[in-house]
Amino acid sequence: MIIFGTKGYLYQLAILTLVCGHCGNPAAHTLRKRVTKFTLFFVPLFPISTKYATQCTFCGTEQKVTGEQAEQLQTQAVAGGYGGQQQHGQPQQPYQS
Ligand SMILES: [Zn+2]
């Protein structure tokens, strides 16, 4: 007898400040990855589906994103830090005497 099934895993990848497409607020969004794994005798073997979504913390709306978009958002999150939306680096002050 073979027992097989699936098991879902949820990972929180990043928190980003985005303008929500639903409520229109520039609210914090969580970027999540949902992986469904194939299990055999309750042992997860390999992922059969990977899905990404952002969820607005203000209204709770979940929006699906592609893997590529998720990667871009993660890069943004790392570059900008949590909540501190700094873009294009610091302005350089020229030294003049
Ligand atoms: Zn929202």
PDB file of C-alpha atoms and ligand atoms in Angstrom:
ATOM      1  CA  MET A   1       0.000   0.000   0.000  1.00  0.00           C
ATOM      2  CA  ILE A   2       1.324   3.386  -1.011  1.00  0.00           C
ATOM      3  CA  ILE A   3       0.294   6.497   0.840  1.00  0.00           C
ATOM      4  CA  PHE A   4       0.838   9.725  -0.997  1.00  0.00           C
ATOM      5  CA  GLY A   5      -0.490  13.231  -0.915  1.00  0.00           C
ATOM      6  CA  THR A   6       0.526  16.860  -0.828  1.00  0.00           C
ATOM      7  CA  LYS A   7       1.645  19.241   1.839  1.00  0.00           C
ATOM      8  CA  GLY A   8       1.623  22.993   1.682  1.00  0.00           C
ATOM      9  CA  TYR A   9       4.335  25.283   2.974  1.00  0.00           C
ATOM     10  CA  LEU A  10       4.083  29.025   3.403  1.00  0.00           C
ATOM     11  CA  TYR A  11       7.115  31.264   3.480  1.00  0.00           C
ATOM     12  CA  GLN A  12       7.196  34.967   4.153  1.00  0.00           C
ATOM     13  CA  LEU A  13       9.882  36.394   1.922  1.00  0.00           C
ATOM     14  CA  ALA A  14       9.742  40.122   2.505  1.00  0.00           C
ATOM     15  CA  ILE A  15       7.712  43.083   3.635  1.00  0.00           C
ATOM     16  CA  LEU A  16       7.344  45.906   1.168  1.00  0.00           C
ATOM     17  CA  THR A  17       5.583  49.211   1.035  1.00  0.00           C
ATOM     18  CA  LEU A  18       3.417  49.164  -2.066  1.00  0.00           C
ATOM     19  CA  VAL A  19       0.383  51.036  -3.223  1.00  0.00           C
ATOM     20  CA  CYS A  20      -2.449  48.566  -2.935  1.00  0.00           C
ATOM     21  CA  GLY A  21      -4.458  47.962  -6.101  1.00  0.00           C
ATOM     22  CA  HIS A  22      -7.567  47.350  -4.041  1.00  0.00           C
ATOM     23  CA  CYS A  23      -7.712  49.973  -1.285  1.00  0.00           C
ATOM     24  CA  GLY A  24      -5.250  52.413  -2.865  1.00  0.00           C
ATOM     25  CA  ASN A  25      -3.234  52.856   0.327  1.00  0.00           C
ATOM     26  CA  PRO A  26       0.551  52.864   0.315  1.00  0.00           C
ATOM     27  CA  ALA A  27       0.525  50.092   2.882  1.00  0.00           C
ATOM     28  CA  ALA A  28       2.942  47.389   3.940  1.00  0.00           C
ATOM     29  CA  HIS A  29       2.572  44.242   1.902  1.00  0.00           C
ATOM     30  CA  THR A  30       3.902  40.843   2.759  1.00  0.00           C
ATOM     31  CA  LEU A  31       5.463  38.855  -0.042  1.00  0.00           C
ATOM     32  CA  ARG A  32       4.703  35.185   0.361  1.00  0.00           C
ATOM     33  CA  LYS A  33       5.718  32.012  -1.329  1.00  0.00           C
ATOM     34  CA  ARG A  34       3.446  29.025  -1.180  1.00  0.00           C
ATOM     35  CA  VAL A  35       5.010  25.699  -2.030  1.00  0.00           C
ATOM     36  CA  THR A  36       3.040  22.521  -2.464  1.00  0.00           C
ATOM     37  CA  LYS A  37       5.111  19.392  -2.087  1.00  0.00           C
ATOM     38  CA  PHE A  38       4.369  15.877  -3.131  1.00  0.00           C
ATOM     39  CA  THR A  39       4.577  13.517  -0.190  1.00  0.00           C
ATOM     40  CA  LEU A  40       5.071   9.793  -0.102  1.00  0.00           C
ATOM     41  CA  PHE A  41       4.399   8.071   3.206  1.00  0.00           C
ATOM     42  CA  PHE A  42       4.107  11.571   4.685  1.00  0.00           C
ATOM     43  CA  VAL A  43       7.642  12.430   3.598  1.00  0.00           C
ATOM     44  CA  PRO A  44       7.801  15.518   1.390  1.00  0.00           C
ATOM     45  CA  LEU A  45       9.733  14.616  -1.733  1.00  0.00           C
ATOM     46  CA  PHE A  46       9.611  17.422  -4.280  1.00  0.00           C
ATOM     47  CA  PRO A  47       7.668  20.603  -4.925  1.00  0.00           C
ATOM     48  CA  ILE A  48       4.879  20.290  -7.461  1.00  0.00           C
ATOM     49  CA  SER A  49       3.812  23.908  -7.403  1.00  0.00           C
ATOM     50  CA  THR A  50       5.277  27.198  -6.262  1.00  0.00           C
ATOM     51  CA  LYS A  51       3.118  30.282  -6.104  1.00  0.00           C
ATOM     52  CA  TYR A  52       3.865  33.820  -5.080  1.00  0.00           C
ATOM     53  CA  ALA A  53       1.511  36.464  -3.780  1.00  0.00           C
ATOM     54  CA  THR A  54       1.553  39.793  -2.041  1.00  0.00           C
ATOM     55  CA  GLN A  55      -0.930  40.596   0.664  1.00  0.00           C
ATOM     56  CA  CYS A  56      -1.940  44.074   1.722  1.00  0.00           C
ATOM     57  CA  THR A  57      -1.752  44.423   5.500  1.00  0.00           C
ATOM     58  CA  PHE A  58      -4.293  47.228   5.347  1.00  0.00           C
ATOM     59  CA  CYS A  59      -7.233  45.524   3.639  1.00  0.00           C
ATOM     60  CA  GLY A  60      -5.969  41.957   3.404  1.00  0.00           C
ATOM     61  CA  THR A  61      -6.269  41.674  -0.360  1.00  0.00           C
ATOM     62  CA  GLU A  62      -4.019  39.046  -1.826  1.00  0.00           C
ATOM     63  CA  GLN A  63      -2.584  39.562  -5.265  1.00  0.00           C
ATOM     64  CA  LYS A  64      -0.826  36.868  -7.213  1.00  0.00           C
ATOM     65  CA  VAL A  65       2.547  37.643  -8.676  1.00  0.00           C
ATOM     66  CA  THR A  66       4.831  35.652 -10.921  1.00  0.00           C
ATOM     67  CA  GLY A  67       8.129  34.222  -9.756  1.00  0.00           C
ATOM     68  CA  GLU A  68       9.959  36.940 -11.674  1.00  0.00           C
ATOM     69  CA  GLN A  69       7.929  39.695 -10.047  1.00  0.00           C
ATOM     70  CA  ALA A  70       8.500  38.136  -6.649  1.00  0.00           C
ATOM     71  CA  GLU A  71      12.234  38.143  -7.273  1.00  0.00           C
ATOM     72  CA  GLN A  72      12.155  41.803  -8.262  1.00  0.00           C
ATOM     73  CA  LEU A  73      10.132  42.693  -5.190  1.00  0.00           C
ATOM     74  CA  GLN A  74      12.574  40.834  -2.985  1.00  0.00           C
ATOM     75  CA  THR A  75      15.463  42.725  -4.519  1.00  0.00           C
ATOM     76  CA  GLN A  76      13.621  45.968  -3.848  1.00  0.00           C
ATOM     77  CA  ALA A  77      12.971  44.944  -0.263  1.00  0.00           C
ATOM     78  CA  VAL A  78      16.631  44.141   0.323  1.00  0.00           C
ATOM     79  CA  ALA A  79      17.800  47.358  -1.329  1.00  0.00           C
ATOM     80  CA  GLY A  80      15.321  49.565   0.457  1.00  0.00           C
ATOM     81  CA  GLY A  81      15.347  47.883   3.827  1.00  0.00           C
ATOM     82  CA  TYR A  82      12.238  47.315   5.897  1.00  0.00           C
ATOM     83  CA  GLY A  83       9.944  50.291   5.662  1.00  0.00           C
ATOM     84  CA  GLY A  84      12.695  52.776   4.952  1.00  0.00           C
ATOM     85  CA  GLN A  85      12.103  53.313   1.247  1.00  0.00           C
ATOM     86  CA  GLN A  86      15.438  54.731   0.176  1.00  0.00           C
ATOM     87  CA  GLN A  87      15.881  54.819  -3.539  1.00  0.00           C
ATOM     88  CA  HIS A  88      18.840  55.436  -5.796  1.00  0.00           C
ATOM     89  CA  GLY A  89      21.244  55.674  -2.877  1.00  0.00           C
ATOM     90  CA  GLN A  90      22.330  58.691  -0.944  1.00  0.00           C
ATOM     91  CA  PRO A  91      22.838  62.027  -2.656  1.00  0.00           C
ATOM     92  CA  GLN A  92      26.532  62.681  -2.925  1.00  0.00           C
ATOM     93  CA  GLN A  93      27.830  65.891  -1.507  1.00  0.00           C
ATOM     94  CA  PRO A  94      30.699  67.219  -3.568  1.00  0.00           C
ATOM     95  CA  TYR A  95      33.729  68.365  -1.656  1.00  0.00           C
ATOM     96  CA  GLN A  96      34.634  71.858  -2.717  1.00  0.00           C
ATOM     97  CA  SER A  97      37.135  74.132  -1.165  1.00  0.00           C
TER      98      SER A  97
HETATM   99 ZN    ZN B   1      -5.180  47.153   0.401  1.00  0.00          ZN
END
